[in-house]
Coordinates of C-alpha atoms and ligand atoms in Angstrom, one line a residue:
X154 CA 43.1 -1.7 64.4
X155 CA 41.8 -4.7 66.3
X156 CA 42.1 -7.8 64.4
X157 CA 39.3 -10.5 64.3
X158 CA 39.3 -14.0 62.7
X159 CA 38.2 -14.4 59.3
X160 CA 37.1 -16.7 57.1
X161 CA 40.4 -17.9 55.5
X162 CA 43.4 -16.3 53.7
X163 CA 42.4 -13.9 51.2
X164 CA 44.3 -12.9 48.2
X165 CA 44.2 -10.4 45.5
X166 CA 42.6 -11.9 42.7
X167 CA 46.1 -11.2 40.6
X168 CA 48.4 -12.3 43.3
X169 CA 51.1 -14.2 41.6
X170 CA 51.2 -16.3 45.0
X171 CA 51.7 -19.8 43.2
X172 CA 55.1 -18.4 41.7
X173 CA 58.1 -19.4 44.7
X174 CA 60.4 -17.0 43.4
X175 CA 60.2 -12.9 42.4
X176 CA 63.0 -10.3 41.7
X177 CA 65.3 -8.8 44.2
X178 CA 68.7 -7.4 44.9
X179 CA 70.3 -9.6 48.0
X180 CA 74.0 -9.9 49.7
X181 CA 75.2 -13.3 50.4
X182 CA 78.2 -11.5 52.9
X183 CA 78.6 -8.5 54.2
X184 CA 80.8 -6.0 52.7
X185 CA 81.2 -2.8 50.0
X186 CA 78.6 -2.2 47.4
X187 CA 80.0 -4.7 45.0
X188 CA 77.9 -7.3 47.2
X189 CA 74.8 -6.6 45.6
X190 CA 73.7 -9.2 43.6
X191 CA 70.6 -9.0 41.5
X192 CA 68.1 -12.4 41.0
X193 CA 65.2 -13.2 39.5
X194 CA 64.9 -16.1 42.1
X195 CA 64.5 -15.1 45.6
X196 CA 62.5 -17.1 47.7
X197 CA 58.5 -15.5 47.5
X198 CA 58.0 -14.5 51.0
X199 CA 55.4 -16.9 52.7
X200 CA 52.6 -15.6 55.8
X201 CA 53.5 -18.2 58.5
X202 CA 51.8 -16.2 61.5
X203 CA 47.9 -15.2 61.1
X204 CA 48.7 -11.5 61.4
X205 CA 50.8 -11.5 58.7
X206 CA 50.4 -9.7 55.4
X207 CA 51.9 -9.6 51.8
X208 CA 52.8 -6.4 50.2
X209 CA 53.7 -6.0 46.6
X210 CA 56.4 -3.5 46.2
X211 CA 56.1 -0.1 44.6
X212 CA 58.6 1.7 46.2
X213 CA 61.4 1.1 48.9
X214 CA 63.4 4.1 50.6
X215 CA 67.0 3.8 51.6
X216 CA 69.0 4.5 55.1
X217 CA 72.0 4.8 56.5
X218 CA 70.9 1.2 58.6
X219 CA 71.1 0.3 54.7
X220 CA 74.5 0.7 54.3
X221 CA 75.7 -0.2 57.3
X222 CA 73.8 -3.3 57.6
X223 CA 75.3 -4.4 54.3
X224 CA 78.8 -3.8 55.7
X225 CA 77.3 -6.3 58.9
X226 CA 76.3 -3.8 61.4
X227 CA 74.0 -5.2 63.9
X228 CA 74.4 -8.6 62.8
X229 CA 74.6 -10.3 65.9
X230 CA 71.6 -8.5 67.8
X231 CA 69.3 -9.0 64.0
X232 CA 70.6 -13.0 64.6
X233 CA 68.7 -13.1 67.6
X234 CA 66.0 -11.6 66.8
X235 CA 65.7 -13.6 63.8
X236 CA 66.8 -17.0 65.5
X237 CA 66.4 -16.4 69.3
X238 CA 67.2 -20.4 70.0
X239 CA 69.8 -20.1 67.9
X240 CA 69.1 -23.1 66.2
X241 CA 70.1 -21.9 62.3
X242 CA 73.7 -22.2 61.7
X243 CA 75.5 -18.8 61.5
X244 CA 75.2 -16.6 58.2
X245 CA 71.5 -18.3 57.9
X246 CA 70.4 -15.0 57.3
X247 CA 72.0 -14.6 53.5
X248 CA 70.2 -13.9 51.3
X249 CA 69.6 -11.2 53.3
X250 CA 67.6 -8.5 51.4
X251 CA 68.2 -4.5 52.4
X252 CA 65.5 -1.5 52.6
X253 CA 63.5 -0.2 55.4
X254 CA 60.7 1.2 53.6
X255 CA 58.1 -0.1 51.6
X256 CA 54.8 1.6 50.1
X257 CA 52.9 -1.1 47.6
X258 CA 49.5 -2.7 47.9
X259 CA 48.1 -5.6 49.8
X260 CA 48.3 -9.0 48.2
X261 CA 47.4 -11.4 51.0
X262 CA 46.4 -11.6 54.7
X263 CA 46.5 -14.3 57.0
X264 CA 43.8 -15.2 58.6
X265 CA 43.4 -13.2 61.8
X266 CA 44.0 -9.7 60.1
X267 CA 40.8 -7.9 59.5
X268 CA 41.9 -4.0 59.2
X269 CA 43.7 -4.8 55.4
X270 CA 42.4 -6.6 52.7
X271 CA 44.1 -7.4 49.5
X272 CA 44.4 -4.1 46.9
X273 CA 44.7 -1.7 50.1
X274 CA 47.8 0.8 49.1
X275 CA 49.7 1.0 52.3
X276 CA 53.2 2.2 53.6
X277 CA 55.3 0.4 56.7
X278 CA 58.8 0.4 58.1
X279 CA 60.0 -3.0 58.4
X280 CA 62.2 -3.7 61.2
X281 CA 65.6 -4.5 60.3
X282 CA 65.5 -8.2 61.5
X283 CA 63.1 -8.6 58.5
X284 CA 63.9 -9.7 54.7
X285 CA 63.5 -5.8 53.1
X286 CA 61.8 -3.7 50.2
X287 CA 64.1 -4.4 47.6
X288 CA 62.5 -6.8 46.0
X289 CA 59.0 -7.0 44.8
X290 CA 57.1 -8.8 47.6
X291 CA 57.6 -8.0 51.4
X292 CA 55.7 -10.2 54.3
X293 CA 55.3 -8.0 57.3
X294 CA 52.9 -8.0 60.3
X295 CA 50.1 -6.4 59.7
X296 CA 50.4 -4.0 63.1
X297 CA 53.8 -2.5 61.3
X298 CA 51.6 -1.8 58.3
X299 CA 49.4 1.5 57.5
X300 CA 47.3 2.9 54.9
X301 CA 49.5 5.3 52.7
X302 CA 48.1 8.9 52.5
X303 CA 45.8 9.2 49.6
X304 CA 47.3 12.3 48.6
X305 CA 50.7 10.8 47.5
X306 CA 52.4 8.6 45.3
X307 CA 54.3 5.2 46.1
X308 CA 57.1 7.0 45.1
X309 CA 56.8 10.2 47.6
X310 CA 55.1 7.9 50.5
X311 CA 57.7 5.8 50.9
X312 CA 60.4 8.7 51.7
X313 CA 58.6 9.1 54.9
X314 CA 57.9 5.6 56.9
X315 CA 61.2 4.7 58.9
X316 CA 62.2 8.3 59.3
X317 CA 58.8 8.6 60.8
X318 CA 58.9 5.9 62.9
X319 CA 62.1 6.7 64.4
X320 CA 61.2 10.6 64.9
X321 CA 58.2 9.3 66.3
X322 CA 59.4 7.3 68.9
X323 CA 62.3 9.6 69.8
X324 CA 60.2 12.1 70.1
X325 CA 56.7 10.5 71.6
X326 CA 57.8 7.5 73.5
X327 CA 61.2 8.9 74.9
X328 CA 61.1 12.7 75.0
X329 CA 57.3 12.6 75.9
X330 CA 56.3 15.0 73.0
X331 CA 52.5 15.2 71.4
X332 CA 50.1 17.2 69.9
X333 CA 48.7 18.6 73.0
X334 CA 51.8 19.4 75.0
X335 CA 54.6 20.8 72.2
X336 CA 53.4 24.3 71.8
X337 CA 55.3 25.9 74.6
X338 CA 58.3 23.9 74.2
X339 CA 61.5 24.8 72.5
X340 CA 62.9 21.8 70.5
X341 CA 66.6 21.7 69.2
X342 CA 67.4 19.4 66.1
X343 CA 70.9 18.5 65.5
X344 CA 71.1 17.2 62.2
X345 CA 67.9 19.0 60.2
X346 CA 68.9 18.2 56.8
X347 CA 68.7 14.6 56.2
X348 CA 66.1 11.9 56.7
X349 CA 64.5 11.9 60.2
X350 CA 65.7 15.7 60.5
X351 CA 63.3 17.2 57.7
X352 CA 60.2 15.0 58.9
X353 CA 60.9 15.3 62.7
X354 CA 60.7 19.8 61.9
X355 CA 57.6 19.2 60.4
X356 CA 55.8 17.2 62.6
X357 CA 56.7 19.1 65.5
X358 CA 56.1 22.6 63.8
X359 CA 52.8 21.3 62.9
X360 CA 52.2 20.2 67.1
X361 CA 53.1 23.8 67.8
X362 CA 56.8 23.3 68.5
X363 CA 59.8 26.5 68.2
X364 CA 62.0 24.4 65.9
X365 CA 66.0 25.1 65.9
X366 CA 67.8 23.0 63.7
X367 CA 71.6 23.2 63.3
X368 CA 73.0 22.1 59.1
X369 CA 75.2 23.1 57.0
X370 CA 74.6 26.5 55.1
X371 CA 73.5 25.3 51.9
X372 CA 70.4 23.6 53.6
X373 CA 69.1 26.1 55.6
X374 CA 66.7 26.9 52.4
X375 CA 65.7 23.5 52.7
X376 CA 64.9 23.7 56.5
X377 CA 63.0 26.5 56.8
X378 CA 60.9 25.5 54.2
X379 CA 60.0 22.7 56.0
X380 CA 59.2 25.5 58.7
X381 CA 62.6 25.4 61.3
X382 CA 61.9 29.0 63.4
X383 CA 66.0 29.1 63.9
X384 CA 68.6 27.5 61.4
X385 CA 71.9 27.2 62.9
X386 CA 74.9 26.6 60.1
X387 CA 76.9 24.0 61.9
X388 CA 79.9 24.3 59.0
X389 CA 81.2 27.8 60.1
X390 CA 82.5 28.8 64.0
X391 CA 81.8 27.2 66.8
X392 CA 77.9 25.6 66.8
X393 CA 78.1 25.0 70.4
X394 CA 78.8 28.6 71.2
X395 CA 76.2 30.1 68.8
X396 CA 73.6 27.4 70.3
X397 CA 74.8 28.3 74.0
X398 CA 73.6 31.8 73.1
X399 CA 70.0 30.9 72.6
X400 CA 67.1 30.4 75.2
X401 CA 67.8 26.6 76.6
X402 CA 65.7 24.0 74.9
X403 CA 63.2 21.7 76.6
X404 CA 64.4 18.7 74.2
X405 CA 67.5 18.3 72.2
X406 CA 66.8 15.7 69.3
X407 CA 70.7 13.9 67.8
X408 CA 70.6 13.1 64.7
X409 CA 74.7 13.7 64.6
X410 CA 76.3 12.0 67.4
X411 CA 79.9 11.6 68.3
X412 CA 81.2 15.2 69.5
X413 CA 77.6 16.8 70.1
X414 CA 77.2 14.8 73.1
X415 CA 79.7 16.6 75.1
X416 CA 77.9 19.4 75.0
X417 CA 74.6 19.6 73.4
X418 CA 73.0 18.7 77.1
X419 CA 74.0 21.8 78.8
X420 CA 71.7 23.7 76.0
X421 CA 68.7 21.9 78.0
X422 CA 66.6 24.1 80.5
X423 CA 68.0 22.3 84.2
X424 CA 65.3 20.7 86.6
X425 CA 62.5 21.0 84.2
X426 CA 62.4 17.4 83.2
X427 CA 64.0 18.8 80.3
X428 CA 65.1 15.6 77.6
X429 CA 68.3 15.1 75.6
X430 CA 67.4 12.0 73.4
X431 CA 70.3 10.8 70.9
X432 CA 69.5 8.2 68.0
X433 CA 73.1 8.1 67.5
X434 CA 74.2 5.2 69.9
X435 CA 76.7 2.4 70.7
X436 CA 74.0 -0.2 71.2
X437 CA 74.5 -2.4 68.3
X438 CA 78.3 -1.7 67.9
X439 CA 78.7 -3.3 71.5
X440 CA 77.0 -6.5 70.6
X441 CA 78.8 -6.9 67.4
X442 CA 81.8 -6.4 69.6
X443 CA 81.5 -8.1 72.5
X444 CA 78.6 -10.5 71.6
X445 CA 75.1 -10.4 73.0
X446 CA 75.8 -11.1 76.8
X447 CA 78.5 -8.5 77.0
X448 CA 77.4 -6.5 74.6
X449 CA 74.2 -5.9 76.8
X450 CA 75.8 -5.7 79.7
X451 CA 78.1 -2.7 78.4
X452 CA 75.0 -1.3 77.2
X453 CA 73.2 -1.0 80.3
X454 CA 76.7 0.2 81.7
X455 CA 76.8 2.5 79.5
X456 CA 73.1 4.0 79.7
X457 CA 72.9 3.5 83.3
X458 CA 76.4 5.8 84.0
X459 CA 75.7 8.4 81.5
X460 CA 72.0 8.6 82.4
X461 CA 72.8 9.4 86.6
X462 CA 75.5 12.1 85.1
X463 CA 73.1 14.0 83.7
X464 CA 70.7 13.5 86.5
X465 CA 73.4 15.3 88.7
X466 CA 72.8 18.3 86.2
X467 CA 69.1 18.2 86.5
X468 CA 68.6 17.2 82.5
X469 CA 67.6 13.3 81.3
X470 CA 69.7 11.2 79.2
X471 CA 68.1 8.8 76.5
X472 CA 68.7 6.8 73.5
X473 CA 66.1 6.9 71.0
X474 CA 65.8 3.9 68.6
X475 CA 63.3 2.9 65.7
X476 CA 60.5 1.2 66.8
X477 CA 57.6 -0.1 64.0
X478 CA 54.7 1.7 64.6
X479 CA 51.7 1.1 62.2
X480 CA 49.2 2.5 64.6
X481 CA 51.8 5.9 64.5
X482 CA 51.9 5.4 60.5
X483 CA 48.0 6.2 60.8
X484 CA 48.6 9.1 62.5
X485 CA 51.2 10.2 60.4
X486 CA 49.2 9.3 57.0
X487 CA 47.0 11.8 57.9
X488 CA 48.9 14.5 58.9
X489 CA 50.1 14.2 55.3
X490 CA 46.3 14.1 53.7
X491 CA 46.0 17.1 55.6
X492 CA 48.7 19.0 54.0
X493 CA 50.9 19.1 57.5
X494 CA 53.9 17.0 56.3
X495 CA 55.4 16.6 52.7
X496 CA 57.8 14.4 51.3
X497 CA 61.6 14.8 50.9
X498 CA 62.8 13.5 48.1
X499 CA 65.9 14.3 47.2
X500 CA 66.2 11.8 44.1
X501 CA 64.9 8.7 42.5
X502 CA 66.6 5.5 41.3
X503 CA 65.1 2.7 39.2
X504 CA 65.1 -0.9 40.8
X505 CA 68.0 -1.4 38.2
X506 CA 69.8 1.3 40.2
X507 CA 70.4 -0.1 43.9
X508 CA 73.8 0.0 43.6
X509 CA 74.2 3.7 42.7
X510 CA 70.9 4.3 45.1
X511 CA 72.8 3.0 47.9
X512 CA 76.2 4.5 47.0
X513 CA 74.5 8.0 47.3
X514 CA 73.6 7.2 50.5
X515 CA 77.1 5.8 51.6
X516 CA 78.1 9.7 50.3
X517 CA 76.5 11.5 53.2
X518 CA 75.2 14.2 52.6
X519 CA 71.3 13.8 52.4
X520 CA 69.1 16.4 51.8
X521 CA 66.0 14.0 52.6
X522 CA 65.6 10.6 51.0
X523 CA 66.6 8.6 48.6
X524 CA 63.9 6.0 47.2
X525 CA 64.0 3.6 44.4
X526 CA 60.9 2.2 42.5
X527 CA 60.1 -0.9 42.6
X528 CA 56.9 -1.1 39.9
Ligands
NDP112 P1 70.8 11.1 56.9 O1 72.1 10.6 56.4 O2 69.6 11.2 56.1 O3 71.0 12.7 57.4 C1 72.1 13.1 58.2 C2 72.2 14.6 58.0 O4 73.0 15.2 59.0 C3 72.7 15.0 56.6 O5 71.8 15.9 56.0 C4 74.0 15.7 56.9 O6 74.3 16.7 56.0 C5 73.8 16.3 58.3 N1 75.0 16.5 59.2 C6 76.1 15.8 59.2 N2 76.9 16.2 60.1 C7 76.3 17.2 60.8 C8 76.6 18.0 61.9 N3 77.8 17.9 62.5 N4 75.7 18.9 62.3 C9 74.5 19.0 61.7 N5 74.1 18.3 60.6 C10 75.0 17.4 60.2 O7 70.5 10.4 58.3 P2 69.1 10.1 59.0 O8 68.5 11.4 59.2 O9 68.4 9.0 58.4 O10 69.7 9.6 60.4 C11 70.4 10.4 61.3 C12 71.2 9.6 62.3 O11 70.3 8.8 63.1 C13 72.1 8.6 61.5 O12 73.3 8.5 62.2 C14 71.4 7.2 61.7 O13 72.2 6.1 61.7 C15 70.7 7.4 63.0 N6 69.5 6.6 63.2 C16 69.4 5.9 64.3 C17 68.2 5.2 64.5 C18 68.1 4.4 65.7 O14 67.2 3.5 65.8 N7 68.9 4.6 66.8 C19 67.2 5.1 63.5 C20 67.4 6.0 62.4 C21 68.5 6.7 62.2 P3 75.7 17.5 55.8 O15 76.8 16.4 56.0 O16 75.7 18.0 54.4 O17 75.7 18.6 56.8

């Protein structure tokens, strides 16, 4: 993955890189779905950093970041990303194009990226403070981008990349998961049926993880196709008490949030450095409500309290976030040539669709992803 200088921006030979404008759906506010607006005339996304790339869109993938981002969750912390001297004037961000995942093909490099080179198909999760997938050019940099598994469409690839990324660094970077050290371990999923829930069973069933996974009944079929060892239905009695009567787990992976916290740490094995990592946090909600200062401050209040409370009963307390991970991507891509990890799809939209695309999503619900083609 190292990148070297090369001998000027390359292209691929049908890049329409002279046209300033290309298709997309883009909100000028934030709000319901009726902010989608359609346009043949968003600005072409331009590489202004060597390491950047330009990837034509197949296929983007939807989240629940999606929906609430269009409803302006997160807009204050994105704003600083975006504009950390705060220079731009506030709502600078509108247009502001949706969609975390992307699968397409190279169509231009900047200058210091040597590991892509136009016509590569590849996959990424772009990070939220970035213009998204739906639309038919993206500009990312080129260590958030990966080659897409041979062994799958544009259409199934891009299912997996922010799901992955996030599963991946809950699982690697906070709850200190890997290949090498899973087999023994007993891993709880809260959550199992959606997004991150069916690709965060398979990639730890295929380290050698026991997988429990707690869903509603009608996706247990789902889950332990995927490979879950122990499907809890979550939509009948008491979850907590049917969980409490299991072997304690080693790591206890959130996808649900709210209630679960109260108790889904005491299901952890005590003074065995054992992990309780929720993706389900306050983190942006504070800085949208208190702006960035307090926001933070409230933040590491919050972390800080809840983190020595759980200390006292010999378990660890983490958030997990999403973290873009092209190097993890690699992985990933071939865990999926080699027939460990499949796509979940659970329906396609046309790029004339976003609307209704996105309005499934804003149902709940998911049984895996939904994508939308782009090409
Ligand atoms: P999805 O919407 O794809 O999946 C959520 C799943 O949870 C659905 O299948 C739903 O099905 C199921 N579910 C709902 N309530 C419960 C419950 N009480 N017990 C068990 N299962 C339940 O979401 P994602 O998988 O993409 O994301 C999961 C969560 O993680 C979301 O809240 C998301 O915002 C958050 N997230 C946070 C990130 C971060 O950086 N911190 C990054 C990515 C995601 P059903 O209702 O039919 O049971």
């Amino acid at each position: 993955r190292l990148n070297k200088p090369t001998e000027g921006v390359r292209s691929f030979s049908t890049c329409p890189r002279l046209q300033a404008v290309m298709q997309a759906w883009v909100i000028d506010h934030y709000g319901d779905n009726s902010v989608f607006r359609f346009t043949k005339n968003a600005a072409f996304p331009s590489i202004l950093y060597p390491n950047e790339v330009i990837v034509q869109v197949h296929a983007a993938a939807l989240n629940p970041l999606d929906v609430n981002m269009r409803g302006g969750y997160g807009a204050a912390t994105m704003a600083m990303k975006r504009d950390p001297l705060n220079i731009n004037k506030s709502g600078s961000e509108f247009p502001l194009i949706l969609g975390r995942d992307v699968s397409g093909v190279i169509m231009e490099c900047g200058l210091d990226v040597a590991y892509f080179k136009p016509g590569d198909q590849v996959w990424a999760a772009i990070p939220p403070w970035k213009q998204g997938s739906l639309s038919e050019f993206v500009v990312l940099s080129a260590n958030e981008v990966s080659h897409k598994p041979k062994s799958l469409s544009h259409t199934d690839a891009v299912s997996i990349p922010y799901v992955a990324a996030t599963a991946w660094s809950a699982l690697v970077n906070t709850a200190s998961l890997n290949k090498d050290n899973c087999s023994k371990k007993r891993i709880l999923i809260l959550g199992g049926s959606g997004g991150v829930g069916t690709f965060a069973i398979q990639l730890l069933k295929s380290w050698g993880g026991h997988v429990t996974v707690t869903c509603s009944q009608n996706a247990e079929g789902l889950v332990r196709s995927l490979g879950a060892d122990e499907v809890v239905d979550y939509s009948s009695g008491s979850v907590e008490r049917k969980l409490s009567a299991k072997d304690k787990f080693d790591v206890v992976l959130d996808n649900v949030g709210g209630e679960t916290e109260k108790w889904a740490s005491a299901l952890l094995r005590p003074w065995s450095g054992a992990k309780y990592v929720t993706l389900v946090t306050p983190f942006l909600r504070n800085t949208d409500r208190l702006g960035l200062a307090d926001g933070m401050m409230q933040n590491f209040v919050t972390i800080a309290t809840k983190a020595v409370k759980h200390l006292r009963t010999g378990v660890h307390y983490r958030w997990g976030f999403f973290s873009p991970s092209g190097s993890a991507l690699d992985d990933v891509s071939e865990m999926v040539d080699a027939g460990k990890i499949r796509p979940v799809v659970e329906k396609t939209f046309s790029f004339s669709q976003v609307p209704q695309a996105m309005e499934k999503v804003e149902q709940g619900h998911a049984r895996g992803k939904i994508v939308v083609t782009v090409v």
